[in-house]
Short mmCIF file of C-alpha atoms and ligand atoms in Angstrom, two decimals:
data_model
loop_
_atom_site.label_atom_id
_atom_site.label_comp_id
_atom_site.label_asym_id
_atom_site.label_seq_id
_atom_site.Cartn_x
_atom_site.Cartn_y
_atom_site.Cartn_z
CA UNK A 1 126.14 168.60 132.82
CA UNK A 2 123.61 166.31 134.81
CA UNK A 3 125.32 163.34 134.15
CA UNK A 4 128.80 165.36 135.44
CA UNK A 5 126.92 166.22 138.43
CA UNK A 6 125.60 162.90 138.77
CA UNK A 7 129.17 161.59 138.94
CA UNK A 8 130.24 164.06 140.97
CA UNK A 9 127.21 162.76 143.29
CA UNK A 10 128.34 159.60 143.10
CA UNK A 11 131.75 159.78 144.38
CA UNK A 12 130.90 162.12 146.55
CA UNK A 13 129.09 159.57 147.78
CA UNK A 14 131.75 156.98 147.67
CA UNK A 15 133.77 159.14 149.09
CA UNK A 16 131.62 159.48 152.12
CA UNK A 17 130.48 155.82 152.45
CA UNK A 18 134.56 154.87 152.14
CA UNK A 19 135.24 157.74 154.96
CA UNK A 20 132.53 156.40 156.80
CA UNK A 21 133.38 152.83 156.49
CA UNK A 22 137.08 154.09 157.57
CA UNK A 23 135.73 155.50 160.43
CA UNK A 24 133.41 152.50 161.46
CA UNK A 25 136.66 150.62 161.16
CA UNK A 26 138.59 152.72 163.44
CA UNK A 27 136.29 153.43 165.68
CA UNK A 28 137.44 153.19 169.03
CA UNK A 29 134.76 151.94 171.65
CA UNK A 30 135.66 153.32 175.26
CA UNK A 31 134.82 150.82 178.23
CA UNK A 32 134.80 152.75 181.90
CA UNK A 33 135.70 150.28 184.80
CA UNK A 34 134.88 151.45 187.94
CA UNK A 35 136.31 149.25 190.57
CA UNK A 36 138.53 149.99 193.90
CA UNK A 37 142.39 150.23 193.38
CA UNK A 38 143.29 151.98 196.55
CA UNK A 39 142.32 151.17 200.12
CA UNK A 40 141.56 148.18 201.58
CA UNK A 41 139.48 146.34 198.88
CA UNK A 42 141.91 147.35 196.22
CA UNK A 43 142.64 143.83 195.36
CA UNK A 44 139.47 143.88 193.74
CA UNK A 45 140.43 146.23 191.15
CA UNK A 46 143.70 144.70 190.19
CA UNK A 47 141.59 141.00 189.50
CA UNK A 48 139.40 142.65 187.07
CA UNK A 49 141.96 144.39 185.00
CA UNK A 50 144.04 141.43 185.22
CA UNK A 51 140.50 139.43 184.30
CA UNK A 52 139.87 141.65 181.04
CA UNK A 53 144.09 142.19 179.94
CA UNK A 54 143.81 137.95 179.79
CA UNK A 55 140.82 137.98 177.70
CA UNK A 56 142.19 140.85 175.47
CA UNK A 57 144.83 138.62 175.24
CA UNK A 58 143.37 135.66 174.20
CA UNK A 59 141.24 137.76 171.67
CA UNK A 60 142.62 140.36 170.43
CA UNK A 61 142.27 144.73 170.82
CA UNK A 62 139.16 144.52 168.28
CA UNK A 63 135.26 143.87 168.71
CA UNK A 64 134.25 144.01 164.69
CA UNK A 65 136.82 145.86 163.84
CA UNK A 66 136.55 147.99 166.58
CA UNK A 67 139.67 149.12 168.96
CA UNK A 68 138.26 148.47 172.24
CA UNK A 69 139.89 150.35 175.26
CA UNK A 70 139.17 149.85 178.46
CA UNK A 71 139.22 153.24 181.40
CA UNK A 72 139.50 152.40 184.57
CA UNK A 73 138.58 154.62 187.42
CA UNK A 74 139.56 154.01 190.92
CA UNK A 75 136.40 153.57 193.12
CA UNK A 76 137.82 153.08 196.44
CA UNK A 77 135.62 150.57 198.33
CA UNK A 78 131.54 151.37 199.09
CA UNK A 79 131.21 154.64 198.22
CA UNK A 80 127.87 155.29 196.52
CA UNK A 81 128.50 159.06 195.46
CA UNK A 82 132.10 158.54 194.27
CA UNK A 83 130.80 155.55 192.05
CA UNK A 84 128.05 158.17 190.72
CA UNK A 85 130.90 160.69 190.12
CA UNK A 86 133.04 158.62 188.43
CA UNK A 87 130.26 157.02 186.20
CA UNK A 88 129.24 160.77 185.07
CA UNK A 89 132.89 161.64 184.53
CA UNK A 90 132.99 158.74 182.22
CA UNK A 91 129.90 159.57 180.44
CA UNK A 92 130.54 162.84 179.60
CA UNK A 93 134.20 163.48 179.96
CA UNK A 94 135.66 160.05 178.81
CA UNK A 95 132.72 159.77 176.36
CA UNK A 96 132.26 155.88 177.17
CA UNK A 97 129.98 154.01 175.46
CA UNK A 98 129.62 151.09 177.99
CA UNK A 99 130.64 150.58 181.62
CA UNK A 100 131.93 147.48 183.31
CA UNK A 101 133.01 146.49 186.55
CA UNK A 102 131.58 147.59 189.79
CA UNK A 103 132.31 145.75 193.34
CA UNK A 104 129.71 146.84 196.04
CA UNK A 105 126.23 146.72 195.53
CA UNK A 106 125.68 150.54 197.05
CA UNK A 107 128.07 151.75 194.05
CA UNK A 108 126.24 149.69 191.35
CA UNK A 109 122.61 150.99 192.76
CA UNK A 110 124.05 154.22 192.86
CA UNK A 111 124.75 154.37 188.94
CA UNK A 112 121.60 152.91 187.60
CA UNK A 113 119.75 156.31 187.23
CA UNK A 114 122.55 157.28 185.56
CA UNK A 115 123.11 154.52 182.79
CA UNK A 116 119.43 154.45 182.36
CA UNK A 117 119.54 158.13 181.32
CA UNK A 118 122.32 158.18 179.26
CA UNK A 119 122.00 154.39 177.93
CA UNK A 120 124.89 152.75 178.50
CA UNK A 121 125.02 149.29 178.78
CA UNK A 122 126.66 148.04 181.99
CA UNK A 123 128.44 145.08 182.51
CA UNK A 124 128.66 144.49 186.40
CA UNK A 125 131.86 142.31 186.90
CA UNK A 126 130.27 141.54 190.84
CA UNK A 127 127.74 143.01 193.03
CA UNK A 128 125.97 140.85 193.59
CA UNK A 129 122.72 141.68 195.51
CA UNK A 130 119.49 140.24 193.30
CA UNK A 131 117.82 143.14 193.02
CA UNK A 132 120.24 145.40 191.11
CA UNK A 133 119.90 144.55 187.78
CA UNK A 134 116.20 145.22 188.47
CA UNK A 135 117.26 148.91 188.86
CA UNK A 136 118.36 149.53 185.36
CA UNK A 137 117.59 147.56 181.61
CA UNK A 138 121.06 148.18 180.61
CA UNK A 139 122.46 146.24 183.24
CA UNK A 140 124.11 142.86 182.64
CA UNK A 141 125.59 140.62 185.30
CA UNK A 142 128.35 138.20 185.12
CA UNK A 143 129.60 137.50 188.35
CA UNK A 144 126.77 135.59 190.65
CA UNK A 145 124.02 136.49 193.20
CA UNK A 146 123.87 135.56 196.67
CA UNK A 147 120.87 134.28 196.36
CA UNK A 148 121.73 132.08 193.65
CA UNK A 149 124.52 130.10 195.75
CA UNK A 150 122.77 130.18 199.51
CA UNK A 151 119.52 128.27 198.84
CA UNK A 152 121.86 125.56 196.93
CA UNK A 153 123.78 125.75 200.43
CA UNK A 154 120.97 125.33 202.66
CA UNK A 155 119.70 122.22 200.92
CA UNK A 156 123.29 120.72 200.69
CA UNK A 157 123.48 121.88 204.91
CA UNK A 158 120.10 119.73 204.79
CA UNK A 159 120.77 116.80 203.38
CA UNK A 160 124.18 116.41 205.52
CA UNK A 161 121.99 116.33 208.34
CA UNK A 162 122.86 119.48 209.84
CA UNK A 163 119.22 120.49 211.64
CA UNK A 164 120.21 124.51 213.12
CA UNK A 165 121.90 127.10 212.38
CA UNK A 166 123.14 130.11 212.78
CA UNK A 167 123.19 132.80 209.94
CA UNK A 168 125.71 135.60 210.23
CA UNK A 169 126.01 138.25 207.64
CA UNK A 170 127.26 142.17 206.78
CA UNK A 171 124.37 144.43 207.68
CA UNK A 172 123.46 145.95 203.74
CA UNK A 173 122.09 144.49 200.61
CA UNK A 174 124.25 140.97 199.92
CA UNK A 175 123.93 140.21 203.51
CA UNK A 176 120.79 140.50 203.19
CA UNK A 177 119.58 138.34 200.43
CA UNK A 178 122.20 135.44 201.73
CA UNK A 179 120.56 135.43 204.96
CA UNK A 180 117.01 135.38 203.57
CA UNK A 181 118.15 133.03 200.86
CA UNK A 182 119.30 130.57 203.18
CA UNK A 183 117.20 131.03 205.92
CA UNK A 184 113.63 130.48 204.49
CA UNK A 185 115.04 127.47 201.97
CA UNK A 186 116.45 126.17 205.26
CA UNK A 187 113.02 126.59 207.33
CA UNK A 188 111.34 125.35 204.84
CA UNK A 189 113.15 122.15 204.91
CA UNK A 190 112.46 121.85 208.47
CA UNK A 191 115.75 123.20 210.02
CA UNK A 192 115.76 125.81 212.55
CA UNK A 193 117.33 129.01 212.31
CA UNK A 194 118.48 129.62 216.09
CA UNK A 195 119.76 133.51 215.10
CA UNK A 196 120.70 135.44 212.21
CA UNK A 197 123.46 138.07 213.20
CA UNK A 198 123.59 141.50 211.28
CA UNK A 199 126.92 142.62 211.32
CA UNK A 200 128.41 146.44 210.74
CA UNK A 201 129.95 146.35 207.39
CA UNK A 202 133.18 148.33 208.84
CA UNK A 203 133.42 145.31 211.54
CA UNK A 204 137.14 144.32 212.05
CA UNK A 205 136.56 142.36 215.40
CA UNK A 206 134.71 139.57 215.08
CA UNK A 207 135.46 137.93 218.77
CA UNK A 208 131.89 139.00 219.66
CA UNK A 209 130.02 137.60 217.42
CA UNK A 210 131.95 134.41 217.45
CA UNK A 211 130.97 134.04 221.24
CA UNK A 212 127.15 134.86 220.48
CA UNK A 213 127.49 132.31 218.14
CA UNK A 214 129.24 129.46 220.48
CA UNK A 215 126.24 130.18 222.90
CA UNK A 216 124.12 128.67 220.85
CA UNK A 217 125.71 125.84 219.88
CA UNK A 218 123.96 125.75 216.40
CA UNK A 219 125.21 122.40 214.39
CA UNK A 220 126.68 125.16 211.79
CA UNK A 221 127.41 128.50 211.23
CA UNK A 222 126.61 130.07 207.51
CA UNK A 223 128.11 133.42 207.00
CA UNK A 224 128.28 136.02 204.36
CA UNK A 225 131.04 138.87 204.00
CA UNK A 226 132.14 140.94 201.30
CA UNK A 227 135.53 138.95 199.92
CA UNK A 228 138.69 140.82 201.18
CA UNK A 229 140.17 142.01 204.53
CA UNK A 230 136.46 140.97 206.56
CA UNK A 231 135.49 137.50 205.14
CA UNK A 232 139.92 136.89 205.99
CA UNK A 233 139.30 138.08 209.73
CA UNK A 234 135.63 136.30 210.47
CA UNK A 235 137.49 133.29 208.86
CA UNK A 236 140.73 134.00 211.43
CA UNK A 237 138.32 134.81 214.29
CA UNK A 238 136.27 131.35 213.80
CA UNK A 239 139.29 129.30 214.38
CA UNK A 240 140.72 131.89 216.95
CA UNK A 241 137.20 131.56 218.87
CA UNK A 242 136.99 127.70 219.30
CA UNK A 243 134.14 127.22 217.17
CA UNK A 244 135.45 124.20 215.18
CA UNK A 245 136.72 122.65 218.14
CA UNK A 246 132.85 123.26 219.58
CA UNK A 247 131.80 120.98 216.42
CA UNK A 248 130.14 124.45 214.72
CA UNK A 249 130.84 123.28 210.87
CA UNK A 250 131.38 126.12 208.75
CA UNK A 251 129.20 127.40 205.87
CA UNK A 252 129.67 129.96 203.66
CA UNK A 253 129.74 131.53 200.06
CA UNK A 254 133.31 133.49 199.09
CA UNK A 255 134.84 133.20 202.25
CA UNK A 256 137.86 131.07 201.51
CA UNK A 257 138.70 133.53 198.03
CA UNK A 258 141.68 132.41 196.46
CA UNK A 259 143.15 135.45 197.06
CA UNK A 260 143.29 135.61 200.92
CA UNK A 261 143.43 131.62 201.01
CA UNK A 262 147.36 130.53 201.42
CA UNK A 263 147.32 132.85 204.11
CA UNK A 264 144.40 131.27 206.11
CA UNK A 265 146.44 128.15 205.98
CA UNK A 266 145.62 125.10 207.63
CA UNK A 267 142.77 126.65 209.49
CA UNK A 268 140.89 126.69 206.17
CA UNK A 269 140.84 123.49 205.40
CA UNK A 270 137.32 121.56 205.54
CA UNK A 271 135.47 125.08 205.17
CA UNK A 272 132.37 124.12 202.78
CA UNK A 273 131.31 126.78 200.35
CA UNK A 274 128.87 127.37 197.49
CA UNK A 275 129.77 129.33 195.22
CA UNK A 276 130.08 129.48 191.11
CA UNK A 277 133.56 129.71 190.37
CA UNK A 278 136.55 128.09 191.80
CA UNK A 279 140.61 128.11 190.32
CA UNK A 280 140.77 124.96 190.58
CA UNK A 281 137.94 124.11 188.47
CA UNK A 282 138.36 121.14 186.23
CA UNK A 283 138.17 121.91 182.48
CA UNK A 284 140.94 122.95 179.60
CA UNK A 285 139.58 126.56 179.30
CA UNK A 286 139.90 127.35 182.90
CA UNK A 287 143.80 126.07 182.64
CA UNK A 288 144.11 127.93 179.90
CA UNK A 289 142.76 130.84 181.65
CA UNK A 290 144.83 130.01 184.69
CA UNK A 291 147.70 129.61 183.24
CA UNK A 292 147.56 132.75 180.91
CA UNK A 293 146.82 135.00 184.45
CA UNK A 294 149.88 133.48 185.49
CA UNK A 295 151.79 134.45 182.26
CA UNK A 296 150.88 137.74 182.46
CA UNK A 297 150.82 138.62 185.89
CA UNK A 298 152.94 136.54 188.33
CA UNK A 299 152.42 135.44 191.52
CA UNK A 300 148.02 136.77 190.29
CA UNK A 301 145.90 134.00 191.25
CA UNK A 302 142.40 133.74 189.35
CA UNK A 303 139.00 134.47 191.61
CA UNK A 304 135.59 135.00 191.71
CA UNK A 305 136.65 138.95 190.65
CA UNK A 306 138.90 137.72 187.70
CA UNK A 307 136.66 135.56 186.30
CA UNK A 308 133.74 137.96 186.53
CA UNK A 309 135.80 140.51 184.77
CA UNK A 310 137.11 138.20 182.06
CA UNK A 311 133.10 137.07 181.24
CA UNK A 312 132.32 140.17 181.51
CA UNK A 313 134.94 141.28 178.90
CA UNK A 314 133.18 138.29 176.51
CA UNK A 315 130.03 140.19 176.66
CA UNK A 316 131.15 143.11 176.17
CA UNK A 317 133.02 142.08 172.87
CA UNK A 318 130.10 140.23 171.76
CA UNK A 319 128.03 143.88 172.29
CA UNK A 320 130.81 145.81 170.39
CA UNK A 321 131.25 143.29 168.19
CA UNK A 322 127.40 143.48 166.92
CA UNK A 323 126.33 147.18 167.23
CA UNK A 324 130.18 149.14 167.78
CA UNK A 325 129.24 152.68 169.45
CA UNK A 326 125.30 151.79 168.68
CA UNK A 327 124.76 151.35 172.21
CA UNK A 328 120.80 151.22 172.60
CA UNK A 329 120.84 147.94 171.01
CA UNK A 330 123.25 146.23 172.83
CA UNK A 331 121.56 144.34 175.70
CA UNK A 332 119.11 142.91 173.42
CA UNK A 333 122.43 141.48 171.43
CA UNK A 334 123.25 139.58 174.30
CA UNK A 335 120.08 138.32 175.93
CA UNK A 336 119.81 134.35 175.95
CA UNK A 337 123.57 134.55 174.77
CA UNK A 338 125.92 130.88 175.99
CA UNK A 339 129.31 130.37 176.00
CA UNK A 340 131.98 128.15 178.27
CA UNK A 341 133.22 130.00 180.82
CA UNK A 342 136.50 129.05 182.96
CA UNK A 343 133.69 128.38 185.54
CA UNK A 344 131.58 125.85 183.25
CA UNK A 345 128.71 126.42 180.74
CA UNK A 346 126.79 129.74 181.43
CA UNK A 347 124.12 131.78 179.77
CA UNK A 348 122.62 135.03 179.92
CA UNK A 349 118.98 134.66 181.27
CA UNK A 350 117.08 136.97 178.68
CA UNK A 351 114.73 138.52 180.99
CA UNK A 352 116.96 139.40 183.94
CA UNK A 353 119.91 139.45 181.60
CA UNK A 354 122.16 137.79 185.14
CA UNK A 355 124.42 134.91 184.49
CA UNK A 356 123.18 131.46 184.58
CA UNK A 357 125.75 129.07 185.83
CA UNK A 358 126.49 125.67 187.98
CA UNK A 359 126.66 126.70 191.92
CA UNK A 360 129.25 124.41 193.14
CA UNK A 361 129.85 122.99 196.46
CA UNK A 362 133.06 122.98 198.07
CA UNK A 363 135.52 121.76 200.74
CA UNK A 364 138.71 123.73 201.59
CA UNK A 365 141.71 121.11 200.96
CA UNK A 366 145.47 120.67 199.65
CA UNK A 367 146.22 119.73 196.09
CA UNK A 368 148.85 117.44 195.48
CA UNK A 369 151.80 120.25 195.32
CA UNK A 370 150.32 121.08 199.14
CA UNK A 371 148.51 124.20 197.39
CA UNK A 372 145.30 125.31 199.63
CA UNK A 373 142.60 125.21 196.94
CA UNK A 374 138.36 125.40 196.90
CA UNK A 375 137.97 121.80 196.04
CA UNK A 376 134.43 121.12 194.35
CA UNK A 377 132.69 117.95 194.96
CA UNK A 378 129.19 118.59 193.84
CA UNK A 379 127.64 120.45 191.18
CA UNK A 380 124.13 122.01 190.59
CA UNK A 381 123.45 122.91 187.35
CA UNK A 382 122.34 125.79 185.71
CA UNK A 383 121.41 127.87 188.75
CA UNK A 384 119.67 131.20 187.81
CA UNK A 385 119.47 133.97 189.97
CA UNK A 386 116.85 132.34 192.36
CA UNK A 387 116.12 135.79 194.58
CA UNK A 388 114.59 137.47 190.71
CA UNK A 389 112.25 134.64 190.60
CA UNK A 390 110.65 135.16 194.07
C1 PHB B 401 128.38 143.35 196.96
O1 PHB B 401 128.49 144.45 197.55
O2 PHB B 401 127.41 143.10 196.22
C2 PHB B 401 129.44 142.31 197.19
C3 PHB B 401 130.73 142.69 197.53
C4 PHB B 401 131.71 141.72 197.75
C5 PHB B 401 131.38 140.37 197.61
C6 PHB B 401 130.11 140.00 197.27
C7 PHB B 401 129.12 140.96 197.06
O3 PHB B 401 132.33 139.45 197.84
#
């Protein structure tokens, strides 16, 4: 009888550690994107989907045997309360696990009460002000920080011999930490900061600003936008303005984006950014990565959003991979974690869990097919995210 029951027991208990194994194995792990794909910014949302449907590509639907499939929720552009809304509707609707994407920096502070609550590990494909990932523990960043590419700006300004400036930047958090970024590392070099211009974020004419800037007659100009429709018009309204012509060199971060940059045409060329990634970096895996975009969606060029998106992906796989739906541990999986990127070597710092990376400088200029491409001609290496270690 006991040693029936026993049996019994047993398989029982087989039976339950094979269902259970089958149901590890199936497990499906649900990803929520929240990124714009309407309205004027809704380029951004199309580079990260096109970012992650490369890497699942390249890697396959499974994390450890886990189906990994991706939601993605249309955030239109900053819109704090509609990135809250859609993050709770993915919670507890959608039942995510994780989260991933996230543009604007008001949309990714907006959602950090909320993952922190719930505990769902975040993967922010770009905002990009330092502070955020301060907000929350389960936030991990893989795109870049302005502060992380402006000092390395101000010091290359520097050393060219440019001696003022003046810094012009959208009024809210990015804006912020480029102009502070720059500015002080620029100050404290000796160089002379003759204004520093806080522009409207919903700005469309930038003839104004382009005049207060001519006044001065600053040796350069350093700018910040958010990439899209208002770094393509400040860009336009530059040239349009006469500053080039008035010897005002031009300085900036993700101004010339890849995707806005055929159309800027010749009055791109010589721009000088910093900034971490650029498609024409040299190196196999960024081909590879280029060239698979291409494959997959024609005509899709690769940008600071796709590349985000397509790290981002990584870590989430590697998170997945390691714990499945056993989200609390996650973050911890990935702290201190390397890998090559299609923008260089990069880590994951293990305190502030943001990217590590090269910052790279570079000139606007035509490749030899008469393509306009970010051209990079100097590297710093291994740049963390300089405004968390203030
Ligand atoms: C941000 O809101 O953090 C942001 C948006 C667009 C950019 C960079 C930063 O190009």
């Amino acid at each position: 009888m006991r040693k029936t029951f026993l049996k019994a027991l047993g398989s029982a208990c087989t039976l339950s550690l094979l269902l259970s194994g089958a149901a590890l194995a199936d497990h499906t792990v649900k990803v929520g994107v929240i990124a714009p794909f309407s309205g004027p910014f809704a380029i951004w949302g199309k580079q990260f989907k096109d970012g992650v449907e490369v890497y699942v590509a390249q890697n396959g639907e499974t994390a450890g045997g886990h189906t990994v499939e991706f939601i993605y929720k249309d955030s239109g552009g900053p819109n704090p309360s509609g990135a809250k809304s859609l993050a709770q509707e993915l919670i507890i609707q959608d039942q995510v696990d994780y989260l991933g994407g996230l543009v604007f920096t008001p949309n990714a502070l907006a959602v950090a009460p909320l993952i922190d609550e719930a505990q769902i590990p975040t993967v922010i494909f770009n905002a990009a002000t330092s502070s955020i990932v301060m907000e929350s523990e389960y936030f991990v960043r893989t795109s870049f920080s302005l502060w992380q590419v402006s000092e390395p700006m101000a010091q290359w300004a520097w050393d060219q011999g440019i001696r003022s400036v003046v810094v012009s930047v959208t009024d809210y958090g990015p804006g912020n930490d480029a102009q502070v970024a720059f500015g002080s590392a620029f100050e404290e070099l000796g160089g002379t900061v003759l204004d520093a211009i806080k522009m409207p974020l919903q700005t469309t004419d930038f003839a104004p600003f382009m005049q207060r800037i001519k006044d001065q007659n600053p040796d350069a100009l350093f700018a910040f936008l958010p990439a899209g429709p208002p770094t393509f018009a400040f860009v336009k309204s530059y040239n349009e303005n006469g500053l080039p012509d008035a010897g005002i060199k031009f300085l900036g971060t993700g101004e010339t984006d890849e995707t806005n940059l055929q159309a800027l045409g010749d009055a791109a060329l010589g721009l000088t950014t910093a900034y971490h990634y650029s498609a024409a970096h040299d190196s196999d895996l960024n081909r590879a990565f280029t060239a698979k975009l291409e494959e997959m969606s024609p005509g899709s060029v690769a940008n600071l959003a796709s590349v985000g998106a397509y790290d981002g992906a990584h870590v989430l796989y590697e998170m997945i991979g390691a714990v499945g739906s056993d989200r609390t541990k996650a973050v911890d999986v990935v702290r201190g974690m390397e890998w090559e990127s299609p923008r260089g070597p990069v880590s994951l710092d293990p305190v502030t869990r943001h990217i590590t990376q090269n910052v790279y400088i570079r000139r606007v200029a035509r490749d030899e097919n008469g393509v306009l491409i970010n051209e990079e001609f100097e590297t710093i290496p291994d740049v963390p995210d300089l405004g968390l270690m203030q």
